[in-house]
Tab-separated table of N, CA and C in Angstrom:
chain	number	residue	atom	x	y	z
A	196	MET	N	14.843	-66.321	-94.692
A	196	MET	CA	15.025	-65.627	-93.458
A	196	MET	C	13.863	-64.165	-93.152
A	197	LEU	N	14.705	-64.070	-91.765
A	197	LEU	CA	13.678	-63.135	-90.481
A	197	LEU	C	14.086	-61.350	-90.905
A	198	SER	N	13.872	-60.810	-90.166
A	198	SER	CA	13.515	-59.517	-89.563
A	198	SER	C	15.052	-57.865	-90.509
A	199	THR	N	15.951	-58.415	-89.877
A	199	THR	CA	17.330	-57.703	-90.059
A	199	THR	C	18.308	-58.575	-90.880
A	200	LYS	N	18.408	-59.497	-91.495
A	200	LYS	CA	18.893	-60.452	-92.469
A	200	LYS	C	18.578	-60.463	-93.524
A	201	HIS	N	16.743	-60.084	-93.280
A	201	HIS	CA	15.837	-59.968	-94.336
A	201	HIS	C	16.322	-58.768	-95.164
A	202	ALA	N	16.450	-57.652	-94.287
A	202	ALA	CA	16.580	-56.314	-94.560
A	202	ALA	C	18.032	-55.807	-95.431
A	203	ASP	N	18.894	-56.309	-94.715
A	203	ASP	CA	20.621	-56.301	-95.476
A	203	ASP	C	20.385	-57.205	-96.524
A	204	PHE	N	19.749	-58.320	-96.702
A	204	PHE	CA	19.604	-59.358	-97.813
A	204	PHE	C	18.910	-58.514	-99.380
A	205	GLU	N	18.168	-57.762	-98.922
A	205	GLU	CA	17.407	-56.788	-100.328
A	205	GLU	C	18.516	-55.122	-99.782
A	206	LYS	N	19.137	-55.599	-99.790
A	206	LYS	CA	20.117	-54.311	-99.352
A	206	LYS	C	20.974	-54.539	-100.482
A	207	PHE	N	21.330	-55.887	-99.957
A	207	PHE	CA	22.797	-56.534	-100.585
A	207	PHE	C	23.170	-56.504	-102.369
A	208	ALA	N	21.006	-57.369	-102.055
A	208	ALA	CA	20.439	-57.063	-103.817
A	208	ALA	C	20.114	-55.711	-104.683
A	209	ALA	N	19.448	-55.093	-103.892
A	209	ALA	CA	19.760	-53.633	-105.185
A	209	ALA	C	21.429	-52.995	-104.870
A	210	ILE	N	22.314	-53.806	-103.789
A	210	ILE	CA	23.043	-53.366	-104.258
A	210	ILE	C	23.435	-53.638	-106.804
A	211	VAL	N	23.845	-54.915	-105.832
A	211	VAL	CA	23.949	-55.885	-106.851
A	211	VAL	C	23.953	-55.066	-108.368
A	212	ARG	N	22.203	-55.798	-107.919
A	212	ARG	CA	21.548	-54.927	-108.914
A	212	ARG	C	21.808	-53.346	-110.446
A	213	GLU	N	22.736	-52.484	-108.317
A	213	GLU	CA	23.247	-50.770	-108.589
A	213	GLU	C	24.490	-50.965	-109.779
A	214	LEU	N	25.353	-52.155	-109.850
A	214	LEU	CA	26.557	-52.340	-109.748
A	214	LEU	C	26.875	-52.872	-111.073
A	215	ALA	N	25.410	-54.074	-111.651
A	215	ALA	CA	24.908	-54.262	-112.988
A	215	ALA	C	24.673	-53.038	-113.713
A	216	LEU	N	24.504	-52.565	-113.482
A	216	LEU	CA	23.678	-50.760	-114.367
A	216	LEU	C	25.098	-50.422	-114.735
A	217	GLY	N	26.388	-49.924	-113.446
A	217	GLY	CA	27.932	-49.373	-114.020
A	217	GLY	C	26.885	-48.147	-112.999
A	218	ASN	N	26.550	-48.393	-111.826
A	218	ASN	CA	25.806	-47.053	-111.455
A	218	ASN	C	27.288	-46.284	-109.978
A	219	HIS	N	27.833	-47.570	-110.104
A	219	HIS	CA	28.935	-47.322	-109.373
A	219	HIS	C	30.624	-46.454	-109.480
A	220	ARG	N	30.001	-46.323	-110.771
A	220	ARG	CA	30.734	-45.594	-111.747
A	220	ARG	C	30.715	-43.603	-111.214
A	221	THR	N	30.434	-43.268	-110.920
A	221	THR	CA	29.930	-41.833	-110.685
A	221	THR	C	30.446	-41.573	-109.392
A	222	LYS	N	30.459	-40.474	-109.289
A	222	LYS	CA	30.697	-40.031	-106.729
A	222	LYS	C	29.459	-40.122	-106.934
A	223	ALA	N	29.042	-39.745	-107.113
A	223	ALA	CA	27.170	-39.849	-106.356
A	223	ALA	C	26.418	-41.870	-106.559
A	224	GLY	N	26.872	-42.420	-107.729
A	224	GLY	CA	26.385	-43.374	-107.495
A	224	GLY	C	27.079	-44.006	-106.338
A	225	PHE	N	28.383	-43.968	-106.919
A	225	PHE	CA	29.435	-44.568	-105.194
A	225	PHE	C	29.319	-44.382	-104.005
A	226	ASP	N	29.303	-43.216	-103.544
A	226	ASP	CA	28.606	-42.560	-102.347
A	226	ASP	C	27.228	-43.591	-101.875
A	227	ARG	N	26.625	-43.347	-103.001
A	227	ARG	CA	24.850	-44.164	-102.702
A	227	ARG	C	24.880	-45.105	-102.472
A	228	LEU	N	26.340	-46.133	-102.919
A	228	LEU	CA	26.353	-47.896	-102.960
A	228	LEU	C	27.250	-47.753	-100.898
A	229	LEU	N	28.120	-46.736	-101.382
A	229	LEU	CA	28.745	-47.085	-99.872
A	229	LEU	C	27.730	-46.918	-99.029
A	230	GLN	N	27.354	-45.375	-98.961
A	230	GLN	CA	25.722	-45.030	-97.690
A	230	GLN	C	25.279	-46.916	-97.337
A	231	THR	N	24.598	-46.965	-98.657
A	231	THR	CA	23.747	-47.736	-98.767
A	231	THR	C	24.204	-49.681	-97.709
A	232	ALA	N	26.039	-50.089	-98.189
A	232	ALA	CA	26.519	-51.159	-97.773
A	232	ALA	C	27.183	-50.932	-96.669
A	233	LEU	N	26.778	-49.872	-95.847
A	233	LEU	CA	27.517	-49.394	-94.609
A	233	LEU	C	26.508	-49.506	-93.452
A	234	SER	N	25.148	-49.020	-94.009
A	234	SER	CA	24.567	-49.353	-92.490
A	234	SER	C	23.949	-50.545	-92.531
A	235	MET	N	23.946	-51.423	-93.592
A	235	MET	CA	23.697	-53.257	-93.591
A	235	MET	C	25.213	-53.639	-92.128
A	236	ASN	N	24.499	-55.199	-91.561
A	236	ASN	CA	24.998	-55.518	-90.606
A	236	ASN	C	25.452	-54.524	-89.479
A	237	GLY	N	23.679	-54.243	-88.775
A	237	GLY	CA	24.459	-53.333	-87.436
A	237	GLY	C	25.305	-52.476	-87.401
A	238	GLY	N	25.800	-51.889	-89.350
A	238	GLY	CA	26.434	-50.152	-88.570
A	238	GLY	C	27.310	-50.946	-88.432
A	239	GLY	N	27.584	-51.720	-89.009
A	239	GLY	CA	29.590	-51.588	-89.154
A	239	GLY	C	29.857	-52.215	-88.232
A	240	ARG	N	29.532	-52.516	-86.912
A	240	ARG	CA	30.376	-52.612	-85.712
A	240	ARG	C	31.732	-53.325	-85.301
A	241	TYR	N	31.680	-54.015	-86.363
A	241	TYR	CA	32.587	-55.523	-86.613
A	241	TYR	C	33.353	-55.422	-88.418
A	242	ARG	N	33.103	-53.802	-88.651
A	242	ARG	CA	34.059	-53.822	-89.614
A	242	ARG	C	35.266	-53.490	-89.949
A	243	LYS	N	36.410	-53.886	-90.620
A	243	LYS	CA	37.653	-53.999	-90.676
A	243	LYS	C	37.953	-52.962	-90.799
A	244	VAL	N	37.403	-52.536	-92.072
A	244	VAL	CA	37.643	-50.720	-92.220
A	244	VAL	C	36.000	-49.859	-91.973
A	245	ARG	N	36.674	-49.283	-91.510
A	245	ARG	CA	35.906	-47.705	-90.982
A	245	ARG	C	35.478	-46.352	-91.971
A	246	TRP	N	34.407	-46.187	-92.192
A	246	TRP	CA	34.758	-45.592	-93.360
A	246	TRP	C	35.178	-44.489	-93.693
A	247	ASN	N	35.751	-43.647	-92.334
A	247	ASN	CA	36.319	-42.374	-93.041
A	247	ASN	C	37.896	-43.436	-93.836
A	248	GLU	N	37.836	-43.972	-93.493
A	248	GLU	CA	38.757	-44.703	-94.689
A	248	GLU	C	39.072	-45.005	-95.440
A	249	LEU	N	37.825	-45.764	-95.795
A	249	LEU	CA	37.146	-45.360	-97.864
A	249	LEU	C	37.154	-44.328	-98.051
A	250	ILE	N	36.455	-43.461	-97.533
A	250	ILE	CA	36.153	-42.480	-97.860
A	250	ILE	C	37.999	-41.638	-98.828
A	251	ALA	N	38.517	-41.983	-97.876
A	251	ALA	CA	39.989	-41.189	-97.915
A	251	ALA	C	40.982	-41.498	-98.620
A	252	LEU	N	40.121	-42.454	-99.335
A	252	LEU	CA	40.782	-43.397	-100.485
A	252	LEU	C	40.214	-43.037	-102.380
A	253	GLN	N	41.125	-42.410	-103.204
A	253	GLN	CA	41.055	-41.816	-104.151
A	253	GLN	C	39.953	-43.469	-105.065
A	254	ASN	N	40.932	-44.755	-104.947
A	254	ASN	CA	40.497	-45.333	-105.360
A	254	ASN	C	39.844	-47.134	-104.025
A	255	PRO	N	38.960	-47.205	-103.846
A	255	PRO	CA	38.237	-47.862	-102.275
A	255	PRO	C	39.144	-49.005	-103.091
A	256	GLN	N	39.350	-49.519	-103.832
A	256	GLN	CA	39.312	-51.048	-104.467
A	256	GLN	C	40.325	-51.382	-104.810
A	257	ARG	N	41.729	-49.911	-104.181
A	257	ARG	CA	42.709	-50.732	-104.201
A	257	ARG	C	43.174	-50.043	-102.555
A	258	LEU	N	42.411	-50.898	-101.811
A	258	LEU	CA	42.706	-50.216	-100.479
A	258	LEU	C	43.177	-51.419	-99.834
A	259	HIS	N	42.979	-52.682	-100.195
A	259	HIS	CA	44.076	-53.682	-99.792
A	259	HIS	C	45.373	-53.716	-100.130
A	260	ALA	N	45.304	-53.664	-101.322
A	260	ALA	CA	46.746	-53.287	-102.500
A	260	ALA	C	47.648	-52.524	-100.972
A	261	ARG	N	47.744	-51.710	-101.116
A	261	ARG	CA	47.848	-50.122	-100.469
A	261	ARG	C	48.641	-51.127	-98.334
A	262	GLN	N	47.429	-52.031	-98.418
A	262	GLN	CA	48.316	-52.376	-96.799
A	262	GLN	C	48.695	-53.759	-97.048
A	263	GLY	N	48.708	-54.125	-98.670
A	263	GLY	CA	50.102	-55.206	-99.058
A	263	GLY	C	49.171	-56.201	-99.002
A	264	LEU	N	48.459	-56.892	-99.126
A	264	LEU	CA	47.121	-57.527	-98.658
A	264	LEU	C	46.605	-58.814	-99.991
């Protein structure tokens, strides 16, 4: 993998490691992981869900359930 794809993969791998350690269970940890995830893939130009929609939710895991998906 080259350049941007490699950098995004490294970010992804770091996020997975943090999730495995349970660091997403605190607000600060979740915010940090979300910030890292949103910095991937060109900053999310083609992302279906926008940053402001994610942070407005009490439980982001329920996003698609609320939309009936």
